[in-house]
Coordinates of C-alpha atoms and ligand atoms in Angstrom, one line a residue:
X1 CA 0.0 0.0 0.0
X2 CA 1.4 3.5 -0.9
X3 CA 0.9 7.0 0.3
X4 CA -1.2 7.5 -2.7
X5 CA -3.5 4.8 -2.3
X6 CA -4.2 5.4 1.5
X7 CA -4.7 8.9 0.3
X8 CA -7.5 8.5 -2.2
X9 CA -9.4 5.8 0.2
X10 CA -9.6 7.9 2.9
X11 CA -10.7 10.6 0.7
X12 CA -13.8 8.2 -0.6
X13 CA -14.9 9.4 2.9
X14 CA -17.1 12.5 2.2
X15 CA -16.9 15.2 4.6
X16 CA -17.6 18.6 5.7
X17 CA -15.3 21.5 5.4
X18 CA -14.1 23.4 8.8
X19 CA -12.0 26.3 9.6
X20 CA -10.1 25.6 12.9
X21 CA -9.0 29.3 14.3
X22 CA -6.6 30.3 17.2
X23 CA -6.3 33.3 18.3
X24 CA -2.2 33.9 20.4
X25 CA -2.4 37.2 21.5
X26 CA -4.8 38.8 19.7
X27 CA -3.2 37.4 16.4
X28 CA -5.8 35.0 14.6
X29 CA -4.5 32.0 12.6
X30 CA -6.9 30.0 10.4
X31 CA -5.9 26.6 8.6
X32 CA -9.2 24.5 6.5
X33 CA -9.7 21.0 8.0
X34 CA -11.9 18.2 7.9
X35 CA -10.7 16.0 9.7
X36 CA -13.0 16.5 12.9
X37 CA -15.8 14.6 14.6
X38 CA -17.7 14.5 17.5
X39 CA -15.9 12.1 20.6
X40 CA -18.5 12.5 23.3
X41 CA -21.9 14.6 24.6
X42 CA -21.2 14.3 28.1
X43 CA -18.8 16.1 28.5
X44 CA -19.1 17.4 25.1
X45 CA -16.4 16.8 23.3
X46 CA -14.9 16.9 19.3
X47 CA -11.2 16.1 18.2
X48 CA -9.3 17.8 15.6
X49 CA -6.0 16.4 13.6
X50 CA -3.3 18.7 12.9
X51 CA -0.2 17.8 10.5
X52 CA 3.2 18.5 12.1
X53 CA 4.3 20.6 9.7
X54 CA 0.7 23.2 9.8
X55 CA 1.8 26.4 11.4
X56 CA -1.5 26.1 13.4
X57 CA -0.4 23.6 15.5
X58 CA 2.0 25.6 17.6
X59 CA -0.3 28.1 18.5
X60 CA -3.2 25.8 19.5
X61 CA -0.2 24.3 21.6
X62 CA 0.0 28.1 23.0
X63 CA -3.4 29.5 23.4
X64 CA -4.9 25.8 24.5
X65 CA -8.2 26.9 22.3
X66 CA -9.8 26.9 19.3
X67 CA -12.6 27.5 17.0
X68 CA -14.1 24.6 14.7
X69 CA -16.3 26.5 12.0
X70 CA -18.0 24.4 9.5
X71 CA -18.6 26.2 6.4
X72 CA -21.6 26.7 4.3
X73 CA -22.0 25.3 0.9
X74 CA -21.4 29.4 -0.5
X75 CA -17.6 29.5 1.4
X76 CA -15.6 27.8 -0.3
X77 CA -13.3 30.1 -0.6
X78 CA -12.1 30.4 3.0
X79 CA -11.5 27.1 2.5
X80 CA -9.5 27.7 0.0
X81 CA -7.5 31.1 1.4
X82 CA -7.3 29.0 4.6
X83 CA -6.0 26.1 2.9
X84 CA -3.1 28.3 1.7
X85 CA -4.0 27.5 -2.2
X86 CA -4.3 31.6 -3.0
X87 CA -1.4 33.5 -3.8
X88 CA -1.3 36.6 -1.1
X89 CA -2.6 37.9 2.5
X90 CA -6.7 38.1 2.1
X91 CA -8.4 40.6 4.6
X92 CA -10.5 37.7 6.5
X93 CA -12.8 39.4 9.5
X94 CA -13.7 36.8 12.8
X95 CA -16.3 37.3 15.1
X96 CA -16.4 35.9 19.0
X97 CA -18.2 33.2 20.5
X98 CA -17.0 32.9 24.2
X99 CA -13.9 34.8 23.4
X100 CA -12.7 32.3 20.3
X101 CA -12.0 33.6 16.4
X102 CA -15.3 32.7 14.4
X103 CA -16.4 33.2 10.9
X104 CA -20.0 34.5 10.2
X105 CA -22.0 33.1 7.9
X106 CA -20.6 28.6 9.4
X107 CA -23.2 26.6 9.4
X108 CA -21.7 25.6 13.4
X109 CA -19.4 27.4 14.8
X110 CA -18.0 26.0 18.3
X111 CA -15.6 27.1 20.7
X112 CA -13.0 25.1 22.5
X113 CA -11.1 24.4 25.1
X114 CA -8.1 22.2 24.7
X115 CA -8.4 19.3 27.0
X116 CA -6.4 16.8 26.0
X117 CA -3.3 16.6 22.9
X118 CA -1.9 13.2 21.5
X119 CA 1.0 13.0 19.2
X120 CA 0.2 10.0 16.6
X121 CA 2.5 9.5 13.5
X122 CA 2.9 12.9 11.8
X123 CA -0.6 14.4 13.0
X124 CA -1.5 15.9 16.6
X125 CA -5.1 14.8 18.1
X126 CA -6.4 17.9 19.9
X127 CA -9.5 17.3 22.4
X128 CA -11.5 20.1 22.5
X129 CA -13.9 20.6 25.4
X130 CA -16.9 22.1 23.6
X131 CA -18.0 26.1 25.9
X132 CA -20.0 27.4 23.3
X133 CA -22.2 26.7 19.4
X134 CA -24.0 29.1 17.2
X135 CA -25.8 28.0 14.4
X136 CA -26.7 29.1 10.8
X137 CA -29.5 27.4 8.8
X138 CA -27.6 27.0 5.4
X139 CA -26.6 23.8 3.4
X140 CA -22.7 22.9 4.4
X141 CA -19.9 22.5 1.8
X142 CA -19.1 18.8 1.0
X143 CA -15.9 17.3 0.2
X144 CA -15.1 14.0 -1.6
X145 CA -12.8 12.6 -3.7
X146 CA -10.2 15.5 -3.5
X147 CA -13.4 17.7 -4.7
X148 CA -15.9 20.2 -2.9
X149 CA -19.5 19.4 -3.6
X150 CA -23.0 20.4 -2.4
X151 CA -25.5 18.7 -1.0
X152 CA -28.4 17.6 -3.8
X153 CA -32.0 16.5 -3.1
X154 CA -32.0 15.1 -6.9
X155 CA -31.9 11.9 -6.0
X156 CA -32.7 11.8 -1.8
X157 CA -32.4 8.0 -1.0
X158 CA -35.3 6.9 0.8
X159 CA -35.5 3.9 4.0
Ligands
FAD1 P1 -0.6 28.5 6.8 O1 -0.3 27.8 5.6 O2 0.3 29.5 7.4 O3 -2.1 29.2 6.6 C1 -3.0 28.7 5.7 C2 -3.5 29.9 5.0 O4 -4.4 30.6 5.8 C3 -2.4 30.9 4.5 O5 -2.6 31.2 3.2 C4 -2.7 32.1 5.4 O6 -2.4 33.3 4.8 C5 -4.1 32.0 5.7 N1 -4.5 32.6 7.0 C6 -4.2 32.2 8.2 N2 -4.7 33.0 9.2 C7 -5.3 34.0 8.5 C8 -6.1 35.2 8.9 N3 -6.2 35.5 10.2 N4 -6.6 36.0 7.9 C9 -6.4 35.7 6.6 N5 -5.8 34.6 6.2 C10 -5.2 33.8 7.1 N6 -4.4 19.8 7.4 C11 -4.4 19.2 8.6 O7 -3.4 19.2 9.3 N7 -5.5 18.6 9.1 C12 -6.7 18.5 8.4 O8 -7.7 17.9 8.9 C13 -6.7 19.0 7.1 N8 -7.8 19.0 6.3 C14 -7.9 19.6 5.1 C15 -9.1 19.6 4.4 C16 -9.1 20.2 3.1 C17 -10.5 20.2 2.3 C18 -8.0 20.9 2.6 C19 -8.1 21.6 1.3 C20 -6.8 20.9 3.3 C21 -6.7 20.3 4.6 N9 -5.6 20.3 5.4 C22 -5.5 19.7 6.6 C23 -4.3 21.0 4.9 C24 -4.2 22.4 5.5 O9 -5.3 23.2 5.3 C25 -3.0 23.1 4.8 O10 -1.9 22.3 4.8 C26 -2.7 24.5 5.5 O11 -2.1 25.4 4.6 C27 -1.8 24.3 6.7 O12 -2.0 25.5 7.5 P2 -0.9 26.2 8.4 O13 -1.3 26.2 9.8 O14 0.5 25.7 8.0 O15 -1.1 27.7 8.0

């Protein structure tokens, strides 16, 4: 098995599309991310996995918090500036929730408080102890197969 293959299986797991956010004194870093979930709902709880090489990682080290925003389907491209795939600084405003960088317009936006940190291989697990959601009604941004998508009701499948 090569790096390629292991890369396009896991990518034939469709996701959502987050911004994580940090905020080290006063200075906000983004980085797009979807490799989050939900761990537990008492305490509530989500994990997030950070490559060793993301500059994010030492400042969620710092601050011990975060922000998980998942986008809407009509934001792709803060995903896209926060993925570091457009040339140049773009002027990117946050809002608060309990003190945490947020982006208007996520379909959830959660603060977090880092609880616990693994290192495995070449990612780190944060634990994020979940203070504080806001939620948007709009229709989140899909990924799959190295691809963003939307969500269609074409062809809903029916149980
Ligand atoms: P940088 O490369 O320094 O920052 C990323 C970009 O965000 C830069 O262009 C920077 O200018 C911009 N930026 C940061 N803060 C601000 C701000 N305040 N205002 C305006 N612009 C700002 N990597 C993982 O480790 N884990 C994942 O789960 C993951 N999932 C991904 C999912 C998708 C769909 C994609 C496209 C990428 C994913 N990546 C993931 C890769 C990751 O997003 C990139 O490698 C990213 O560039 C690494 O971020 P960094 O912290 O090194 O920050």
């Amino acid at each position: 098995m090569d790096d390629r293959q292991f890369r396009t299986a896991m990518g034939k797991f469709a996701t959502g599309v987050t911004v994580i956010a940090t905020d080290v004194d006063g200075d906000v870093h983004g980085m797009t991310a979807n490799a989050f979930m939900s761990v537990s709902l008492s305490p509530k709880l989500v994990v997030i996995s950070i490559g060793h090489k993301a500059r994010i990682l030492e400042k969620i080290k710092q601050s011990k918090s975060f922000s998980v925003n998942i986008l809407a389907a009509d934001q792709q491209e803060l995903s896209i500036i926060f993925a570091g795939q457009i040339k140049g600084h773009r002027e990117v405003l946050f809002d608060r929730l309990d003190d945490k960088p947020v982006l208007a317009g996520a379909v959830a936006q959660m603060a977090c408080e880092v609880s616990a940190e693994y290192l495995e291989g070449d990612h780190t697990l944060f634990i994020g102890k979940v203070t504080d959601i806001q939620l948007t009604d709009a229709d989140p941004l899909i990924f799959y197969s190295g691809r963003y998508r939307a969500l269609s009701n074409e062809n809903p499948v029916t149980i």
